Coordinates of N, CA and C in Angstrom, one line a residue:
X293 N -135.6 120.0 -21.0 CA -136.5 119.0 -21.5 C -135.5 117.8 -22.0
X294 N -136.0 116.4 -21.9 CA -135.2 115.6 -22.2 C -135.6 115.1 -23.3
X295 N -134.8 115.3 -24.2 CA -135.2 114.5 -25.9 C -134.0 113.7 -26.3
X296 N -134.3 112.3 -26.9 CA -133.4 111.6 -27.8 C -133.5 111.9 -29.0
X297 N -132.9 111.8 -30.1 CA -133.6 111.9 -31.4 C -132.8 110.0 -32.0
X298 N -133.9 110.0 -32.7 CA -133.6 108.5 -34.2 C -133.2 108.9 -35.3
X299 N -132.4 108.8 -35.7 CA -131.5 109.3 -36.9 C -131.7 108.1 -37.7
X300 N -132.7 108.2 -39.0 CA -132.6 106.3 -39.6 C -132.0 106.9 -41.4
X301 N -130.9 106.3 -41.1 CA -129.8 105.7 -41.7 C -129.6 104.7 -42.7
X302 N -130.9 103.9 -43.2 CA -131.4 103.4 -43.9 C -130.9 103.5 -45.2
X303 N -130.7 103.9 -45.6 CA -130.9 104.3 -47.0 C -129.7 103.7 -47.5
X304 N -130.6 102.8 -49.0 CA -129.7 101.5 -49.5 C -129.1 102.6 -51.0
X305 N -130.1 103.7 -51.2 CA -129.7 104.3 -52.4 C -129.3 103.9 -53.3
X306 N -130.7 102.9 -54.2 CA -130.6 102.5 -55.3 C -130.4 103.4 -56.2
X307 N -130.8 104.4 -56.3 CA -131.0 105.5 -57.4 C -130.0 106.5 -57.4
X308 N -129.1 106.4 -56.4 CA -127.6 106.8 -56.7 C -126.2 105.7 -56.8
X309 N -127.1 104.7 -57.3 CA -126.3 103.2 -57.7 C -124.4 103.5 -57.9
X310 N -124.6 104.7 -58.9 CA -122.7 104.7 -59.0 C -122.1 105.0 -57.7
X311 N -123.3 106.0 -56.8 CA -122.4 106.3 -56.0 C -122.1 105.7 -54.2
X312 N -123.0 104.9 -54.3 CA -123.1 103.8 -53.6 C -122.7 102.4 -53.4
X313 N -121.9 101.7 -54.1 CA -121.5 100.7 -54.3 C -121.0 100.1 -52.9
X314 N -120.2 101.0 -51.9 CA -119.7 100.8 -51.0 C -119.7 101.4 -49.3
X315 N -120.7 102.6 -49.7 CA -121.4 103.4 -48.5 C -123.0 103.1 -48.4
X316 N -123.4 103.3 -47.7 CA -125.0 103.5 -47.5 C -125.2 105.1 -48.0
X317 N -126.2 105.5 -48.4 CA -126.6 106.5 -48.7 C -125.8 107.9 -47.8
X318 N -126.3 107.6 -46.6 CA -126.0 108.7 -44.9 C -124.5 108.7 -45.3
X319 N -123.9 107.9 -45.6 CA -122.2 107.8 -45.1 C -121.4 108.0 -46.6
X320 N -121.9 108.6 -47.9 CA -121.7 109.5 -48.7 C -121.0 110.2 -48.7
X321 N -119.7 110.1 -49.3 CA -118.7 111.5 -48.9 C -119.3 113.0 -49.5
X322 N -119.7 113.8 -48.9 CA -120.0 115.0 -49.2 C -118.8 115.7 -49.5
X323 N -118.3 116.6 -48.6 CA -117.0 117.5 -49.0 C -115.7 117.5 -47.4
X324 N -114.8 117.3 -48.0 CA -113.8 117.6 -47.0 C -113.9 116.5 -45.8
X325 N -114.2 115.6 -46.3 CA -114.5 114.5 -45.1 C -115.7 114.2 -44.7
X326 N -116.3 114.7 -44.6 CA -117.9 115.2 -44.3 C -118.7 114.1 -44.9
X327 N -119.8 113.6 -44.5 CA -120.2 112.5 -44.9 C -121.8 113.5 -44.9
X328 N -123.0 112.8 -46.0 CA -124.2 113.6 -45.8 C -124.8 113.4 -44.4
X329 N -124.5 112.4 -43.6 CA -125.4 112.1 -42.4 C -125.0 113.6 -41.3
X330 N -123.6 113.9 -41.5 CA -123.3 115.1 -40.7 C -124.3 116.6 -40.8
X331 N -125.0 116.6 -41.2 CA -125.7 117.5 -41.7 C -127.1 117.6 -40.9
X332 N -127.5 116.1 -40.5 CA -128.2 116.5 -39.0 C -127.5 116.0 -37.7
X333 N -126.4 115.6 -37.9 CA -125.8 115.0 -36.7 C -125.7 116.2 -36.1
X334 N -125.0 117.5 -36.8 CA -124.4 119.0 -36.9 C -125.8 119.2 -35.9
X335 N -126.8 119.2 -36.7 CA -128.2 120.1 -36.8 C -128.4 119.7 -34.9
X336 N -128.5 118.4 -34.8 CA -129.0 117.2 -33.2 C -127.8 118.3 -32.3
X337 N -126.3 117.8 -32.4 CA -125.5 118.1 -31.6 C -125.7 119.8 -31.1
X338 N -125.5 120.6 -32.3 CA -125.6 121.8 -32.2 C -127.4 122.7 -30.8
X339 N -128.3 121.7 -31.2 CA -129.3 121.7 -30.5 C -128.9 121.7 -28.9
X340 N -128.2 121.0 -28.7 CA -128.1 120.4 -27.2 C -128.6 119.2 -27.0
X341 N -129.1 118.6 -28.6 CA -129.6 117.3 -27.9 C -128.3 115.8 -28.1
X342 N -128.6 115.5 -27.1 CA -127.0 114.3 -26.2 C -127.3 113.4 -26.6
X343 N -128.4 112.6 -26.7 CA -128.7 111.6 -27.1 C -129.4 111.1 -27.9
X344 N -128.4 110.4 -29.2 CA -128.9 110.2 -30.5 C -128.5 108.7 -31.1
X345 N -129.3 108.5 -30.7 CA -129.3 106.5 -31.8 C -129.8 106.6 -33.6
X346 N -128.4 106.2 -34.0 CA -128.5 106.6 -35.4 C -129.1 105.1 -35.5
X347 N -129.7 104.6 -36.4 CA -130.8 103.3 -36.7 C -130.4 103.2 -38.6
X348 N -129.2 102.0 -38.7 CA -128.5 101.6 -39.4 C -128.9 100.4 -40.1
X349 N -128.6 100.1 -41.4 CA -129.3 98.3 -41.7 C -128.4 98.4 -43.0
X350 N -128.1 99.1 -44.0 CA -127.6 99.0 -45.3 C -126.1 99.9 -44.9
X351 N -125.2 98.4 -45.5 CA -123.5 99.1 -45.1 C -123.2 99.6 -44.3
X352 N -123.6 99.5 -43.2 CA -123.1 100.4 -41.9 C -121.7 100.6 -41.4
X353 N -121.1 99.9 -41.5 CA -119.4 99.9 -41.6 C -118.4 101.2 -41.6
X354 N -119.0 101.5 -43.3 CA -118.4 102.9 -43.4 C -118.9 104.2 -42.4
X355 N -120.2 104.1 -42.0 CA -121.1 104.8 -41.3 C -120.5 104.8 -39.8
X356 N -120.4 103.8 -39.3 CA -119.5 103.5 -37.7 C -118.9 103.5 -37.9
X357 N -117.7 103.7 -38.8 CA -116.2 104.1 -38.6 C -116.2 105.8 -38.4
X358 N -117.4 106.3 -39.4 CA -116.9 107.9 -39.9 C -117.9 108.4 -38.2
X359 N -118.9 108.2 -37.8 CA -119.1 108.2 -36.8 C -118.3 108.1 -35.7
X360 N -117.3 107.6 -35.5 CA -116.5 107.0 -34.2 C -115.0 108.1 -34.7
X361 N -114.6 108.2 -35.9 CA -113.5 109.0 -36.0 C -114.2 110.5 -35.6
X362 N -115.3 110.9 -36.3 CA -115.4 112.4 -36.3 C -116.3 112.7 -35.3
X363 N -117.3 112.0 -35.0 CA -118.1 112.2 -33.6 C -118.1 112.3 -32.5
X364 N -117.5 110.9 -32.2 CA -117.5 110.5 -30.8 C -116.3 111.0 -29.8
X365 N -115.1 111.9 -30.4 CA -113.9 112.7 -30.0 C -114.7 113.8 -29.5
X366 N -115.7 114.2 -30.3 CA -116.3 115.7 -29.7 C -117.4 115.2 -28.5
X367 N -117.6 114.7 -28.6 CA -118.9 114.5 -27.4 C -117.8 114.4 -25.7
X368 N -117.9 115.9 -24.8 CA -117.2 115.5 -24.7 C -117.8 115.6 -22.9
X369 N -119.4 115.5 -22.8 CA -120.3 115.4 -21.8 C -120.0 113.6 -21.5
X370 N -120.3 112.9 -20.0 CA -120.2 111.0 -20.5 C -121.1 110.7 -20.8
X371 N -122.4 111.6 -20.4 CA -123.8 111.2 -20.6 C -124.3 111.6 -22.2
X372 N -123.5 112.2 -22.9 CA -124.0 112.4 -24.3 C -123.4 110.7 -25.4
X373 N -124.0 110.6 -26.2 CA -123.9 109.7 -26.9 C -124.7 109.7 -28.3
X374 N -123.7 109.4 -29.3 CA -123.8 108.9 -30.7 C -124.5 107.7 -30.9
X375 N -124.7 106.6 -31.1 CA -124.8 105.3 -31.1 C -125.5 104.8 -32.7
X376 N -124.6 103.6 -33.2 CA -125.3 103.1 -34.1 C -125.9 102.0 -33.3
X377 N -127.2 101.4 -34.4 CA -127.9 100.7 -33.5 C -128.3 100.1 -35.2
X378 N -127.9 98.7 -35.3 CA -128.7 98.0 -36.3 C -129.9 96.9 -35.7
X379 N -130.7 96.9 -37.0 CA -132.1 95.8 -36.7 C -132.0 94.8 -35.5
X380 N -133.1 94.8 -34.6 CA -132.8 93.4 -33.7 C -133.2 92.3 -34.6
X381 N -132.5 91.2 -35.1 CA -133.5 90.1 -35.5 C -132.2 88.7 -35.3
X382 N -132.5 87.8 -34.9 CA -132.3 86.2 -34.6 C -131.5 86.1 -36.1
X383 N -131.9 86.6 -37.9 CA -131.4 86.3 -39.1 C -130.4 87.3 -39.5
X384 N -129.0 87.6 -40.1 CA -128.4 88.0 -40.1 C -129.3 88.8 -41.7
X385 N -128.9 89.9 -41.9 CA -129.3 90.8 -43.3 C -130.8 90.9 -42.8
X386 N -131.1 91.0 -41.6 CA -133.0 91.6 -41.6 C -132.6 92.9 -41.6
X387 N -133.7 93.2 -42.1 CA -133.6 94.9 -42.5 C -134.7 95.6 -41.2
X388 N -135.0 96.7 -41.2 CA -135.9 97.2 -40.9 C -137.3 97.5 -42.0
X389 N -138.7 97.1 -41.7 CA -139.6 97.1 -42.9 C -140.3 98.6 -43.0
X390 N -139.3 99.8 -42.2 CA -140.1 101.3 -42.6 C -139.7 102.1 -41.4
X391 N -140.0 103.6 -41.2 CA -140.1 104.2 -40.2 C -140.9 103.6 -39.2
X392 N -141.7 103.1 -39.1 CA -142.2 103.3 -38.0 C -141.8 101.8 -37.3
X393 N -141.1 101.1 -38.2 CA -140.3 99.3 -37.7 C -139.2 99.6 -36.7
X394 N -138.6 100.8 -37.6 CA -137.2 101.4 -37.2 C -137.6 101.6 -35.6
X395 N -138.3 103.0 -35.1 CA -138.7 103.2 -34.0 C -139.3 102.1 -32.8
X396 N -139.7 100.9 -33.8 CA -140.8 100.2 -32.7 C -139.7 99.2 -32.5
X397 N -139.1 98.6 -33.5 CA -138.1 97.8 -32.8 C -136.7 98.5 -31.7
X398 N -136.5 99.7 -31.4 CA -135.8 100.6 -30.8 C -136.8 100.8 -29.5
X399 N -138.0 100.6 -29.2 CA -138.6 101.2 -28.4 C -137.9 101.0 -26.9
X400 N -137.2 99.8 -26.9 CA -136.2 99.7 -25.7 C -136.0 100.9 -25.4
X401 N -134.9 101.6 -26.1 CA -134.3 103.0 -25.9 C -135.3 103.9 -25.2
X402 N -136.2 104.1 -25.9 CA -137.2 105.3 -25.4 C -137.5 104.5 -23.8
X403 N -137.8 103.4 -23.6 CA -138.4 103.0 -22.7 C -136.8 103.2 -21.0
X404 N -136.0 103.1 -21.6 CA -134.7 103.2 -21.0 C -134.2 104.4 -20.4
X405 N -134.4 105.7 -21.7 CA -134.1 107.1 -21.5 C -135.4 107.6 -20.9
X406 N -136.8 107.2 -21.1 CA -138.1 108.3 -20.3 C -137.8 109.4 -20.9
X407 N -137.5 109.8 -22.5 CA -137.5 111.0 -22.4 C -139.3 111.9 -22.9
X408 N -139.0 113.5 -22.8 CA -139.7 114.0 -23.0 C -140.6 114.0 -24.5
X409 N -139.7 113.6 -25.0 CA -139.5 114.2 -26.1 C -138.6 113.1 -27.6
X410 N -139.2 113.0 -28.2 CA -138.6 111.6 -28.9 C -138.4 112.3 -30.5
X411 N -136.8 112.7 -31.0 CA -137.1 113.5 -32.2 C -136.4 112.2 -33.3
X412 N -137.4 112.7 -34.6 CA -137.2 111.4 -35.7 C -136.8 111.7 -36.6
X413 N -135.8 111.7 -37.1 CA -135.1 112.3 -38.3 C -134.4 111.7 -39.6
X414 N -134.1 112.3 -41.3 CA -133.4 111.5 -41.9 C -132.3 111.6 -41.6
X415 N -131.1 110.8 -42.4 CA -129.9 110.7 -42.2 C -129.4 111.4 -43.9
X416 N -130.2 111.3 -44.6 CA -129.9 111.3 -45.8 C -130.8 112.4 -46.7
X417 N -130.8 113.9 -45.9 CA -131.1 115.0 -46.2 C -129.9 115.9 -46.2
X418 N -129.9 117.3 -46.8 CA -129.0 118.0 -46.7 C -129.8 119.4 -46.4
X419 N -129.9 119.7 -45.5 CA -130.9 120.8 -44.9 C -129.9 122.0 -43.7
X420 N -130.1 122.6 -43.1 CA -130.0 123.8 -42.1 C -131.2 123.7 -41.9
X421 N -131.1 123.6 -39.8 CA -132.3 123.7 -39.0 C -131.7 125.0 -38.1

């Protein structure tokens, strides 16, 4: 079965103010290098599913670097891929206005890959699937 999954990465995490100043929520040092977004990257990769557009708008920086050092060395299919992917808009700082902005402005992708199967996930959960 062919599935992409959306990883939205969003998260400006007002309400962890101290510990955000300089990460987006997702890109949070957890432990040992580990950022919280690893936690479904782990969950996607581990699945078998190859292709995942993380959907980024607040600090992404720190997020595409820790992605590109610890991700993208393991992927090691050419057809599997990580991808950050921020807002399309003409104004620089447009955000995305919700889940379903996130998805509809990305619909390219789906429309690109045909997949079966379209999985939509946070970035800024700490769960086991």
């Amino acid at each position: 079965m062919k599935i992409i999954a959306f990883v939205l990465a969003g998260g400006e995490g007002t309400r962890l103010h101290p510990l955000t100043p300089v990460h987006a929520k997702p890109a949070l040092p957890f432990v040992n290098g580990f950022r919280i977004i690893d936690f479904v990257l782990s969950n996607l990769v581990n699945s078998k599913i190859s292709t995942i557009y993380v959907l980024a708008q607040y600090k992404p920086q720190s997020l595409a670097e820790h992605i590109a050092a610890l991700w993208e060395p393991q992927l090691t299919d050419p057809s599997s891929r990580i991808q950050l992917v921020l807002p399309r808009s003409a104004s620089p700082g447009q955000k995305y206005q919700g889940t379903a902005d996130a998805v509809y402005q990305n619909r390219h992708l789906i429309e690109r890959h045909r997949p079966e199967l379209v999985a939509v996930f946070s970035a800024d959960h700490v769960y086991r699937m």
